């Protein structure tokens, strides 16, 4: 400890609240003093199977006892097996495993640049990205958004990004030039406020990519992996991307991410071009396989769709009773956003502190509803009860 130390041991980059979870069970979290919360935040769309899922816990424990980590210098039966399952289930032909969403985005950016390099067009290095996007916190990922709050003071950032307005197809197409590599876009913006891409927008970007030899890179870190009722959100749009970044739900709470690509898009990613010490180690693969087993199980995604519809219609019915607070509902499946008429962070704190209900705030004064994907009707009912009670007693303050 230095003499001048006045900073907490845990670097204070998060404005942490007073909830201090020590145990979880299904859709519930328990704090240090035994208090119980209904967890409709799920670690920000990470705990896809809720807390303490038996099969996931067992898979991790068994694999930890068998073989936790070996270097990527060696052959990986575990990685080959899990990658093949992802390839079989998606548009992709090949997968790189990472430990986080930002790393999956980094791999996606590198793959896109390297594609044009391999084609003899190294000048095609720019990705067109979108305002209010969130791609993670690495220097590459913050360079891929124009949000000042994430970028200020971290300059110089990585060159090679241009910013268009989300859902403005014409504006995005107008930025295409001889340096363009492709588009990097979330099919449904998460941090930006549960803003789904319009059909016309995403399909238009796909068409432009086909016409100009560009790559469509989707950031499905939040929207993917069953969250919308589809394995990946782009399936809702009837398009296939060239590259996607996945993470969050893919490990169900174990740090895991993946960059998936077509053979064509990945053609520059040959031996020696990329790597990760931990990426795809046996423990991570065991967690990933256990999550995928459940998500691919009979009726699982249908349950996401059905619970999402129930949740949505119940929320829509709540709005007229609380129109001083709730404006509208948006999103797909169990990736829903309630747009408020006032500060969403304050209402999220109220639900948490006074009603034992965990939610997440997002841009545009949206409250994100991101429960575990295996919730049942009783959880939806409990959530609606808690939320309507929270809304009933809540006194919004005018925007500061
Ligand atoms: C959370 C998130 C990321 C970053 O993931 P990390 O695991 O925090 O690095 C990237 N993109 C989107 C859309 C996200 O929601």
PDB file of C-alpha atoms in Angstrom, residues 36-325:
ATOM      1  CA  UNK A  36     -34.016 -11.865  -1.105  1.00  0.00           C
ATOM      2  CA  UNK A  37     -34.284 -10.334  -4.564  1.00  0.00           C
ATOM      3  CA  UNK A  38     -36.152 -11.388  -7.676  1.00  0.00           C
ATOM      4  CA  UNK A  39     -33.377 -11.170 -10.236  1.00  0.00           C
ATOM      5  CA  UNK A  40     -34.742  -9.857 -13.530  1.00  0.00           C
ATOM      6  CA  UNK A  41     -31.325  -8.451 -14.394  1.00  0.00           C
ATOM      7  CA  UNK A  42     -29.552 -11.829 -14.535  1.00  0.00           C
ATOM      8  CA  UNK A  43     -26.071 -10.329 -14.399  1.00  0.00           C
ATOM      9  CA  UNK A  44     -27.057  -8.168 -17.378  1.00  0.00           C
ATOM     10  CA  UNK A  45     -28.295 -10.996 -19.581  1.00  0.00           C
ATOM     11  CA  UNK A  46     -25.545 -13.380 -18.466  1.00  0.00           C
ATOM     12  CA  UNK A  47     -27.244 -15.862 -16.127  1.00  0.00           C
ATOM     13  CA  UNK A  48     -29.304 -17.418 -18.909  1.00  0.00           C
ATOM     14  CA  UNK A  49     -30.101 -20.461 -16.778  1.00  0.00           C
ATOM     15  CA  UNK A  50     -30.537 -18.519 -13.533  1.00  0.00           C
ATOM     16  CA  UNK A  51     -28.323 -19.081 -10.514  1.00  0.00           C
ATOM     17  CA  UNK A  52     -26.977 -22.435  -9.399  1.00  0.00           C
ATOM     18  CA  UNK A  53     -28.354 -24.425 -12.344  1.00  0.00           C
ATOM     19  CA  UNK A  54     -27.611 -28.040 -11.422  1.00  0.00           C
ATOM     20  CA  UNK A  55     -26.352 -29.231 -14.804  1.00  0.00           C
ATOM     21  CA  UNK A  56     -24.133 -26.185 -15.332  1.00  0.00           C
ATOM     22  CA  UNK A  57     -22.685 -26.379 -11.823  1.00  0.00           C
ATOM     23  CA  UNK A  58     -21.990 -30.089 -12.211  1.00  0.00           C
ATOM     24  CA  UNK A  59     -20.380 -29.675 -15.634  1.00  0.00           C
ATOM     25  CA  UNK A  60     -18.028 -27.013 -14.271  1.00  0.00           C
ATOM     26  CA  UNK A  61     -17.200 -28.994 -11.117  1.00  0.00           C
ATOM     27  CA  UNK A  62     -16.565 -32.228 -13.035  1.00  0.00           C
ATOM     28  CA  UNK A  63     -14.413 -30.529 -15.646  1.00  0.00           C
ATOM     29  CA  UNK A  64     -12.457 -28.596 -13.002  1.00  0.00           C
ATOM     30  CA  UNK A  65     -11.592 -31.892 -11.367  1.00  0.00           C
ATOM     31  CA  UNK A  66     -10.640 -33.478 -14.700  1.00  0.00           C
ATOM     32  CA  UNK A  67      -8.743 -30.787 -16.606  1.00  0.00           C
ATOM     33  CA  UNK A  68      -9.166 -27.057 -16.114  1.00  0.00           C
ATOM     34  CA  UNK A  69      -6.701 -25.464 -18.445  1.00  0.00           C
ATOM     35  CA  UNK A  70      -4.131 -26.356 -21.036  1.00  0.00           C
ATOM     36  CA  UNK A  71      -2.429 -24.099 -23.518  1.00  0.00           C
ATOM     37  CA  UNK A  72      -3.755 -23.534 -26.998  1.00  0.00           C
ATOM     38  CA  UNK A  73      -0.407 -24.977 -28.085  1.00  0.00           C
ATOM     39  CA  UNK A  74      -2.103 -28.368 -27.740  1.00  0.00           C
ATOM     40  CA  UNK A  75      -4.970 -29.978 -29.546  1.00  0.00           C
ATOM     41  CA  UNK A  76      -8.394 -29.202 -28.133  1.00  0.00           C
ATOM     42  CA  UNK A  77     -10.965 -31.981 -28.320  1.00  0.00           C
ATOM     43  CA  UNK A  78     -13.159 -29.852 -26.035  1.00  0.00           C
ATOM     44  CA  UNK A  79     -12.947 -26.766 -28.266  1.00  0.00           C
ATOM     45  CA  UNK A  80     -13.427 -28.737 -31.467  1.00  0.00           C
ATOM     46  CA  UNK A  81     -16.543 -30.378 -30.109  1.00  0.00           C
ATOM     47  CA  UNK A  82     -18.213 -27.201 -28.845  1.00  0.00           C
ATOM     48  CA  UNK A  83     -17.225 -25.206 -31.950  1.00  0.00           C
ATOM     49  CA  UNK A  84     -18.739 -27.902 -34.164  1.00  0.00           C
ATOM     50  CA  UNK A  85     -22.019 -27.664 -32.283  1.00  0.00           C
ATOM     51  CA  UNK A  86     -22.107 -23.894 -32.765  1.00  0.00           C
ATOM     52  CA  UNK A  87     -21.263 -24.296 -36.448  1.00  0.00           C
ATOM     53  CA  UNK A  88     -24.044 -26.868 -36.828  1.00  0.00           C
ATOM     54  CA  UNK A  89     -26.545 -24.538 -35.146  1.00  0.00           C
ATOM     55  CA  UNK A  90     -25.701 -21.316 -37.007  1.00  0.00           C
ATOM     56  CA  UNK A  91     -24.647 -19.575 -40.229  1.00  0.00           C
ATOM     57  CA  UNK A  92     -21.013 -19.905 -39.148  1.00  0.00           C
ATOM     58  CA  UNK A  93     -18.277 -22.238 -40.358  1.00  0.00           C
ATOM     59  CA  UNK A  94     -15.664 -21.456 -37.730  1.00  0.00           C
ATOM     60  CA  UNK A  95     -15.410 -20.150 -34.158  1.00  0.00           C
ATOM     61  CA  UNK A  96     -12.787 -18.405 -32.010  1.00  0.00           C
ATOM     62  CA  UNK A  97     -13.390 -18.591 -28.255  1.00  0.00           C
ATOM     63  CA  UNK A  98     -12.749 -15.638 -25.970  1.00  0.00           C
ATOM     64  CA  UNK A  99     -13.279 -14.820 -22.290  1.00  0.00           C
ATOM     65  CA  UNK A 100     -15.576 -11.832 -22.703  1.00  0.00           C
ATOM     66  CA  UNK A 101     -17.792  -9.866 -25.046  1.00  0.00           C
ATOM     67  CA  UNK A 102     -15.262  -7.147 -25.734  1.00  0.00           C
ATOM     68  CA  UNK A 103     -12.710  -9.764 -26.754  1.00  0.00           C
ATOM     69  CA  UNK A 104     -15.250 -11.356 -29.083  1.00  0.00           C
ATOM     70  CA  UNK A 105     -15.797  -7.908 -30.626  1.00  0.00           C
ATOM     71  CA  UNK A 106     -12.025  -7.429 -30.949  1.00  0.00           C
ATOM     72  CA  UNK A 107     -11.767 -10.739 -32.780  1.00  0.00           C
ATOM     73  CA  UNK A 108     -14.662  -9.716 -35.026  1.00  0.00           C
ATOM     74  CA  UNK A 109     -12.945  -6.410 -35.884  1.00  0.00           C
ATOM     75  CA  UNK A 110      -9.650  -8.152 -36.589  1.00  0.00           C
ATOM     76  CA  UNK A 111     -11.367 -10.818 -38.695  1.00  0.00           C
ATOM     77  CA  UNK A 112     -13.110  -8.156 -40.795  1.00  0.00           C
ATOM     78  CA  UNK A 113      -9.930  -6.177 -41.393  1.00  0.00           C
ATOM     79  CA  UNK A 114      -7.944  -9.279 -42.161  1.00  0.00           C
ATOM     80  CA  UNK A 115     -10.530 -10.433 -44.712  1.00  0.00           C
ATOM     81  CA  UNK A 116      -9.947  -7.411 -46.896  1.00  0.00           C
ATOM     82  CA  UNK A 117      -6.199  -7.664 -46.324  1.00  0.00           C
ATOM     83  CA  UNK A 118      -6.291 -11.290 -47.497  1.00  0.00           C
ATOM     84  CA  UNK A 119      -8.225 -10.143 -50.551  1.00  0.00           C
ATOM     85  CA  UNK A 120      -5.484  -7.665 -51.414  1.00  0.00           C
ATOM     86  CA  UNK A 121      -7.500  -4.656 -50.235  1.00  0.00           C
ATOM     87  CA  UNK A 122      -5.772  -3.601 -47.008  1.00  0.00           C
ATOM     88  CA  UNK A 123      -7.148  -0.076 -47.440  1.00  0.00           C
ATOM     89  CA  UNK A 124     -10.641  -1.404 -46.704  1.00  0.00           C
ATOM     90  CA  UNK A 125     -10.243  -1.148 -42.953  1.00  0.00           C
ATOM     91  CA  UNK A 126     -13.104   1.058 -41.786  1.00  0.00           C
ATOM     92  CA  UNK A 127     -16.113  -0.288 -39.947  1.00  0.00           C
ATOM     93  CA  UNK A 128     -19.261   1.791 -39.939  1.00  0.00           C
ATOM     94  CA  UNK A 129     -20.809   1.663 -36.471  1.00  0.00           C
ATOM     95  CA  UNK A 130     -23.784   3.371 -34.854  1.00  0.00           C
ATOM     96  CA  UNK A 131     -24.601   5.981 -32.278  1.00  0.00           C
ATOM     97  CA  UNK A 132     -25.550   4.797 -28.775  1.00  0.00           C
ATOM     98  CA  UNK A 133     -23.846   1.486 -29.604  1.00  0.00           C
ATOM     99  CA  UNK A 134     -22.066  -0.466 -26.901  1.00  0.00           C
ATOM    100  CA  UNK A 135     -19.381  -2.966 -27.838  1.00  0.00           C
ATOM    101  CA  UNK A 136     -17.374  -3.262 -24.614  1.00  0.00           C
ATOM    102  CA  UNK A 137     -14.533  -1.446 -22.891  1.00  0.00           C
ATOM    103  CA  UNK A 138     -11.327  -2.357 -24.683  1.00  0.00           C
ATOM    104  CA  UNK A 139      -9.689   0.390 -26.703  1.00  0.00           C
ATOM    105  CA  UNK A 140     -10.973  -1.204 -29.916  1.00  0.00           C
ATOM    106  CA  UNK A 141     -14.500  -1.545 -28.565  1.00  0.00           C
ATOM    107  CA  UNK A 142     -14.703   2.027 -27.231  1.00  0.00           C
ATOM    108  CA  UNK A 143     -13.358   3.261 -30.564  1.00  0.00           C
ATOM    109  CA  UNK A 144     -16.345   1.519 -32.174  1.00  0.00           C
ATOM    110  CA  UNK A 145     -18.867   3.746 -30.412  1.00  0.00           C
ATOM    111  CA  UNK A 146     -19.254   7.505 -30.423  1.00  0.00           C
ATOM    112  CA  UNK A 147     -20.409   7.688 -26.811  1.00  0.00           C
ATOM    113  CA  UNK A 148     -18.289  10.322 -25.090  1.00  0.00           C
ATOM    114  CA  UNK A 149     -18.829   8.908 -21.593  1.00  0.00           C
ATOM    115  CA  UNK A 150     -16.892   5.785 -22.548  1.00  0.00           C
ATOM    116  CA  UNK A 151     -14.199   7.508 -24.593  1.00  0.00           C
ATOM    117  CA  UNK A 152     -13.284  10.730 -22.797  1.00  0.00           C
ATOM    118  CA  UNK A 153      -9.725  10.710 -21.538  1.00  0.00           C
ATOM    119  CA  UNK A 154      -8.783   7.472 -23.270  1.00  0.00           C
ATOM    120  CA  UNK A 155      -7.645   9.048 -26.513  1.00  0.00           C
ATOM    121  CA  UNK A 156      -5.927   8.424 -28.831  1.00  0.00           C
ATOM    122  CA  UNK A 157      -8.451   5.843 -29.891  1.00  0.00           C
ATOM    123  CA  UNK A 158      -8.169   3.279 -32.631  1.00  0.00           C
ATOM    124  CA  UNK A 159      -8.704   4.747 -36.091  1.00  0.00           C
ATOM    125  CA  UNK A 160     -10.914   2.985 -38.622  1.00  0.00           C
ATOM    126  CA  UNK A 161     -14.449   3.648 -37.421  1.00  0.00           C
ATOM    127  CA  UNK A 162     -17.189   5.862 -38.787  1.00  0.00           C
ATOM    128  CA  UNK A 163     -20.415   6.563 -36.996  1.00  0.00           C
ATOM    129  CA  UNK A 164     -23.906   6.609 -38.431  1.00  0.00           C
ATOM    130  CA  UNK A 165     -27.324   6.939 -36.838  1.00  0.00           C
ATOM    131  CA  UNK A 166     -28.879   3.666 -35.694  1.00  0.00           C
ATOM    132  CA  UNK A 167     -31.836   2.651 -37.871  1.00  0.00           C
ATOM    133  CA  UNK A 168     -30.999   5.301 -40.488  1.00  0.00           C
ATOM    134  CA  UNK A 169     -30.200   3.140 -43.496  1.00  0.00           C
ATOM    135  CA  UNK A 170     -29.575   5.966 -45.924  1.00  0.00           C
ATOM    136  CA  UNK A 171     -27.199   7.687 -43.541  1.00  0.00           C
ATOM    137  CA  UNK A 172     -25.210   4.475 -43.109  1.00  0.00           C
ATOM    138  CA  UNK A 173     -25.026   3.786 -46.844  1.00  0.00           C
ATOM    139  CA  UNK A 174     -23.863   7.337 -47.469  1.00  0.00           C
ATOM    140  CA  UNK A 175     -20.708   6.636 -45.417  1.00  0.00           C
ATOM    141  CA  UNK A 176     -19.551   3.763 -47.653  1.00  0.00           C
ATOM    142  CA  UNK A 177     -16.353   4.573 -49.533  1.00  0.00           C
ATOM    143  CA  UNK A 178     -13.211   2.843 -50.813  1.00  0.00           C
ATOM    144  CA  UNK A 179     -11.954   2.325 -47.246  1.00  0.00           C
ATOM    145  CA  UNK A 180     -15.053   0.610 -45.911  1.00  0.00           C
ATOM    146  CA  UNK A 181     -14.675  -2.921 -44.536  1.00  0.00           C
ATOM    147  CA  UNK A 182     -18.251  -3.373 -43.384  1.00  0.00           C
ATOM    148  CA  UNK A 183     -20.778  -2.579 -40.671  1.00  0.00           C
ATOM    149  CA  UNK A 184     -20.604  -3.402 -36.975  1.00  0.00           C
ATOM    150  CA  UNK A 185     -24.042  -3.270 -35.400  1.00  0.00           C
ATOM    151  CA  UNK A 186     -26.127  -4.700 -32.567  1.00  0.00           C
ATOM    152  CA  UNK A 187     -29.347  -6.231 -33.952  1.00  0.00           C
ATOM    153  CA  UNK A 188     -30.992  -4.948 -30.769  1.00  0.00           C
ATOM    154  CA  UNK A 189     -29.079  -2.271 -28.909  1.00  0.00           C
ATOM    155  CA  UNK A 190     -28.867  -3.239 -25.249  1.00  0.00           C
ATOM    156  CA  UNK A 191     -27.080  -0.515 -23.287  1.00  0.00           C
ATOM    157  CA  UNK A 192     -28.464   1.991 -25.786  1.00  0.00           C
ATOM    158  CA  UNK A 193     -31.972   1.291 -24.465  1.00  0.00           C
ATOM    159  CA  UNK A 194     -33.351  -1.974 -25.941  1.00  0.00           C
ATOM    160  CA  UNK A 195     -33.606  -0.474 -29.398  1.00  0.00           C
ATOM    161  CA  UNK A 196     -34.338  -3.150 -32.007  1.00  0.00           C
ATOM    162  CA  UNK A 197     -32.967  -2.570 -35.483  1.00  0.00           C
ATOM    163  CA  UNK A 198     -35.820  -2.161 -37.932  1.00  0.00           C
ATOM    164  CA  UNK A 199     -36.323  -4.900 -40.532  1.00  0.00           C
ATOM    165  CA  UNK A 200     -35.613  -2.456 -43.304  1.00  0.00           C
ATOM    166  CA  UNK A 201     -32.406  -1.258 -41.639  1.00  0.00           C
ATOM    167  CA  UNK A 202     -30.777  -4.634 -40.979  1.00  0.00           C
ATOM    168  CA  UNK A 203     -31.914  -6.131 -44.273  1.00  0.00           C
ATOM    169  CA  UNK A 204     -30.701  -2.999 -46.034  1.00  0.00           C
ATOM    170  CA  UNK A 205     -27.255  -3.293 -44.453  1.00  0.00           C
ATOM    171  CA  UNK A 206     -27.076  -6.937 -45.567  1.00  0.00           C
ATOM    172  CA  UNK A 207     -27.995  -5.977 -49.109  1.00  0.00           C
ATOM    173  CA  UNK A 208     -25.409  -3.200 -49.190  1.00  0.00           C
ATOM    174  CA  UNK A 209     -22.754  -5.636 -47.953  1.00  0.00           C
ATOM    175  CA  UNK A 210     -23.593  -8.035 -50.769  1.00  0.00           C
ATOM    176  CA  UNK A 211     -23.496  -5.278 -53.365  1.00  0.00           C
ATOM    177  CA  UNK A 212     -20.237  -3.698 -52.209  1.00  0.00           C
ATOM    178  CA  UNK A 213     -18.288  -6.749 -51.006  1.00  0.00           C
ATOM    179  CA  UNK A 214     -18.513  -5.619 -47.380  1.00  0.00           C
ATOM    180  CA  UNK A 215     -18.906  -7.649 -44.206  1.00  0.00           C
ATOM    181  CA  UNK A 216     -21.897  -7.525 -41.916  1.00  0.00           C
ATOM    182  CA  UNK A 217     -20.558  -7.890 -38.379  1.00  0.00           C
ATOM    183  CA  UNK A 218     -23.193  -8.280 -35.676  1.00  0.00           C
ATOM    184  CA  UNK A 219     -22.599  -7.720 -31.998  1.00  0.00           C
ATOM    185  CA  UNK A 220     -24.939 -10.312 -30.476  1.00  0.00           C
ATOM    186  CA  UNK A 221     -23.248 -10.264 -27.093  1.00  0.00           C
ATOM    187  CA  UNK A 222     -26.462  -9.188 -25.357  1.00  0.00           C
ATOM    188  CA  UNK A 223     -29.213 -10.020 -27.864  1.00  0.00           C
ATOM    189  CA  UNK A 224     -27.897 -13.451 -28.812  1.00  0.00           C
ATOM    190  CA  UNK A 225     -27.934 -16.868 -27.261  1.00  0.00           C
ATOM    191  CA  UNK A 226     -31.626 -17.477 -26.843  1.00  0.00           C
ATOM    192  CA  UNK A 227     -32.464 -14.105 -25.300  1.00  0.00           C
ATOM    193  CA  UNK A 228     -34.955 -13.193 -28.032  1.00  0.00           C
ATOM    194  CA  UNK A 229     -36.393 -16.695 -28.380  1.00  0.00           C
ATOM    195  CA  UNK A 230     -34.041 -17.436 -31.279  1.00  0.00           C
ATOM    196  CA  UNK A 231     -30.519 -18.787 -30.800  1.00  0.00           C
ATOM    197  CA  UNK A 232     -29.314 -15.538 -32.376  1.00  0.00           C
ATOM    198  CA  UNK A 233     -31.332 -12.367 -32.831  1.00  0.00           C
ATOM    199  CA  UNK A 234     -30.529 -11.984 -36.532  1.00  0.00           C
ATOM    200  CA  UNK A 235     -32.773 -14.993 -37.156  1.00  0.00           C
ATOM    201  CA  UNK A 236     -35.691 -12.663 -36.382  1.00  0.00           C
ATOM    202  CA  UNK A 237     -34.665 -10.577 -39.387  1.00  0.00           C
ATOM    203  CA  UNK A 238     -34.332 -13.348 -41.953  1.00  0.00           C
ATOM    204  CA  UNK A 239     -30.722 -12.442 -42.702  1.00  0.00           C
ATOM    205  CA  UNK A 240     -27.380 -14.056 -42.038  1.00  0.00           C
ATOM    206  CA  UNK A 241     -24.320 -12.059 -40.998  1.00  0.00           C
ATOM    207  CA  UNK A 242     -20.711 -12.752 -41.978  1.00  0.00           C
ATOM    208  CA  UNK A 243     -19.315 -12.487 -38.471  1.00  0.00           C
ATOM    209  CA  UNK A 244     -20.870 -12.275 -35.021  1.00  0.00           C
ATOM    210  CA  UNK A 245     -19.584 -11.583 -31.551  1.00  0.00           C
ATOM    211  CA  UNK A 246     -21.289 -13.607 -28.830  1.00  0.00           C
ATOM    212  CA  UNK A 247     -20.777 -13.689 -25.052  1.00  0.00           C
ATOM    213  CA  UNK A 248     -22.888 -13.028 -21.929  1.00  0.00           C
ATOM    214  CA  UNK A 249     -25.459 -15.872 -21.963  1.00  0.00           C
ATOM    215  CA  UNK A 250     -23.165 -18.272 -23.815  1.00  0.00           C
ATOM    216  CA  UNK A 251     -21.381 -19.231 -20.596  1.00  0.00           C
ATOM    217  CA  UNK A 252     -24.371 -18.823 -18.294  1.00  0.00           C
ATOM    218  CA  UNK A 253     -22.121 -16.949 -15.842  1.00  0.00           C
ATOM    219  CA  UNK A 254     -18.823 -18.560 -16.730  1.00  0.00           C
ATOM    220  CA  UNK A 255     -16.599 -15.995 -18.530  1.00  0.00           C
ATOM    221  CA  UNK A 256     -16.926 -17.086 -22.154  1.00  0.00           C
ATOM    222  CA  UNK A 257     -17.301 -15.395 -25.500  1.00  0.00           C
ATOM    223  CA  UNK A 258     -17.080 -16.437 -29.113  1.00  0.00           C
ATOM    224  CA  UNK A 259     -16.492 -14.913 -32.500  1.00  0.00           C
ATOM    225  CA  UNK A 260     -18.344 -16.863 -35.182  1.00  0.00           C
ATOM    226  CA  UNK A 261     -17.676 -16.387 -38.888  1.00  0.00           C
ATOM    227  CA  UNK A 262     -18.267 -17.854 -42.296  1.00  0.00           C
ATOM    228  CA  UNK A 263     -15.327 -19.553 -43.968  1.00  0.00           C
ATOM    229  CA  UNK A 264     -15.132 -16.697 -46.466  1.00  0.00           C
ATOM    230  CA  UNK A 265     -15.130 -13.936 -43.837  1.00  0.00           C
ATOM    231  CA  UNK A 266     -12.540 -15.778 -41.733  1.00  0.00           C
ATOM    232  CA  UNK A 267     -10.177 -16.483 -44.569  1.00  0.00           C
ATOM    233  CA  UNK A 268      -7.512 -14.120 -43.255  1.00  0.00           C
ATOM    234  CA  UNK A 269      -7.440 -15.678 -39.784  1.00  0.00           C
ATOM    235  CA  UNK A 270      -4.701 -18.204 -40.382  1.00  0.00           C
ATOM    236  CA  UNK A 271      -2.181 -19.692 -37.946  1.00  0.00           C
ATOM    237  CA  UNK A 272      -0.419 -17.046 -35.889  1.00  0.00           C
ATOM    238  CA  UNK A 273      -2.848 -14.180 -36.574  1.00  0.00           C
ATOM    239  CA  UNK A 274      -4.760 -14.226 -33.278  1.00  0.00           C
ATOM    240  CA  UNK A 275      -4.800 -15.878 -29.898  1.00  0.00           C
ATOM    241  CA  UNK A 276      -5.817 -15.955 -26.253  1.00  0.00           C
ATOM    242  CA  UNK A 277      -4.165 -17.757 -23.360  1.00  0.00           C
ATOM    243  CA  UNK A 278      -7.396 -18.803 -21.687  1.00  0.00           C
ATOM    244  CA  UNK A 279      -9.718 -18.647 -24.683  1.00  0.00           C
ATOM    245  CA  UNK A 280     -11.609 -21.892 -25.150  1.00  0.00           C
ATOM    246  CA  UNK A 281      -9.951 -23.788 -22.313  1.00  0.00           C
ATOM    247  CA  UNK A 282     -11.528 -27.089 -21.226  1.00  0.00           C
ATOM    248  CA  UNK A 283     -13.331 -25.526 -18.256  1.00  0.00           C
ATOM    249  CA  UNK A 284     -14.921 -22.838 -20.419  1.00  0.00           C
ATOM    250  CA  UNK A 285     -15.907 -25.398 -23.030  1.00  0.00           C
ATOM    251  CA  UNK A 286     -17.595 -27.572 -20.408  1.00  0.00           C
ATOM    252  CA  UNK A 287     -19.616 -24.577 -19.220  1.00  0.00           C
ATOM    253  CA  UNK A 288     -20.522 -23.639 -22.783  1.00  0.00           C
ATOM    254  CA  UNK A 289     -21.620 -27.144 -23.680  1.00  0.00           C
ATOM    255  CA  UNK A 290     -23.766 -27.415 -20.547  1.00  0.00           C
ATOM    256  CA  UNK A 291     -25.536 -24.141 -21.367  1.00  0.00           C
ATOM    257  CA  UNK A 292     -26.056 -25.139 -24.986  1.00  0.00           C
ATOM    258  CA  UNK A 293     -27.456 -28.531 -23.943  1.00  0.00           C
ATOM    259  CA  UNK A 294     -30.178 -26.729 -22.006  1.00  0.00           C
ATOM    260  CA  UNK A 295     -30.855 -24.042 -24.635  1.00  0.00           C
ATOM    261  CA  UNK A 296     -31.141 -26.674 -27.366  1.00  0.00           C
ATOM    262  CA  UNK A 297     -33.373 -28.790 -25.167  1.00  0.00           C
ATOM    263  CA  UNK A 298     -36.967 -29.508 -26.127  1.00  0.00           C
ATOM    264  CA  UNK A 299     -39.149 -26.422 -25.781  1.00  0.00           C
ATOM    265  CA  UNK A 300     -36.523 -24.133 -24.236  1.00  0.00           C
ATOM    266  CA  UNK A 301     -36.546 -21.359 -26.839  1.00  0.00           C
ATOM    267  CA  UNK A 302     -40.324 -21.684 -27.184  1.00  0.00           C
ATOM    268  CA  UNK A 303     -40.520 -20.991 -23.446  1.00  0.00           C
ATOM    269  CA  UNK A 304     -38.455 -17.830 -23.928  1.00  0.00           C
ATOM    270  CA  UNK A 305     -40.861 -16.657 -26.614  1.00  0.00           C
ATOM    271  CA  UNK A 306     -43.930 -17.563 -24.559  1.00  0.00           C
ATOM    272  CA  UNK A 307     -42.665 -15.960 -21.338  1.00  0.00           C
ATOM    273  CA  UNK A 308     -41.581 -12.931 -23.347  1.00  0.00           C
ATOM    274  CA  UNK A 309     -45.074 -12.547 -24.780  1.00  0.00           C
ATOM    275  CA  UNK A 310     -46.673 -12.916 -21.354  1.00  0.00           C
ATOM    276  CA  UNK A 311     -44.309 -10.417 -19.839  1.00  0.00           C
ATOM    277  CA  UNK A 312     -44.839  -7.987 -22.644  1.00  0.00           C
ATOM    278  CA  UNK A 313     -48.605  -8.125 -22.629  1.00  0.00           C
ATOM    279  CA  UNK A 314     -48.699  -7.837 -18.831  1.00  0.00           C
ATOM    280  CA  UNK A 315     -46.425  -4.799 -19.059  1.00  0.00           C
ATOM    281  CA  UNK A 316     -48.570  -3.270 -21.762  1.00  0.00           C
ATOM    282  CA  UNK A 317     -51.602  -3.669 -19.530  1.00  0.00           C
ATOM    283  CA  UNK A 318     -49.756  -1.928 -16.701  1.00  0.00           C
ATOM    284  CA  UNK A 319     -48.957   1.166 -18.710  1.00  0.00           C
ATOM    285  CA  UNK A 320     -52.397   2.839 -18.669  1.00  0.00           C
ATOM    286  CA  UNK A 321     -52.569   2.434 -14.873  1.00  0.00           C
ATOM    287  CA  UNK A 322     -49.188   4.101 -14.433  1.00  0.00           C
ATOM    288  CA  UNK A 323     -48.897   6.426 -17.399  1.00  0.00           C
ATOM    289  CA  UNK A 324     -47.262   9.047 -15.184  1.00  0.00           C
ATOM    290  CA  UNK A 325     -44.259   6.689 -15.182  1.00  0.00           C
TER     291      UNK A 325
END
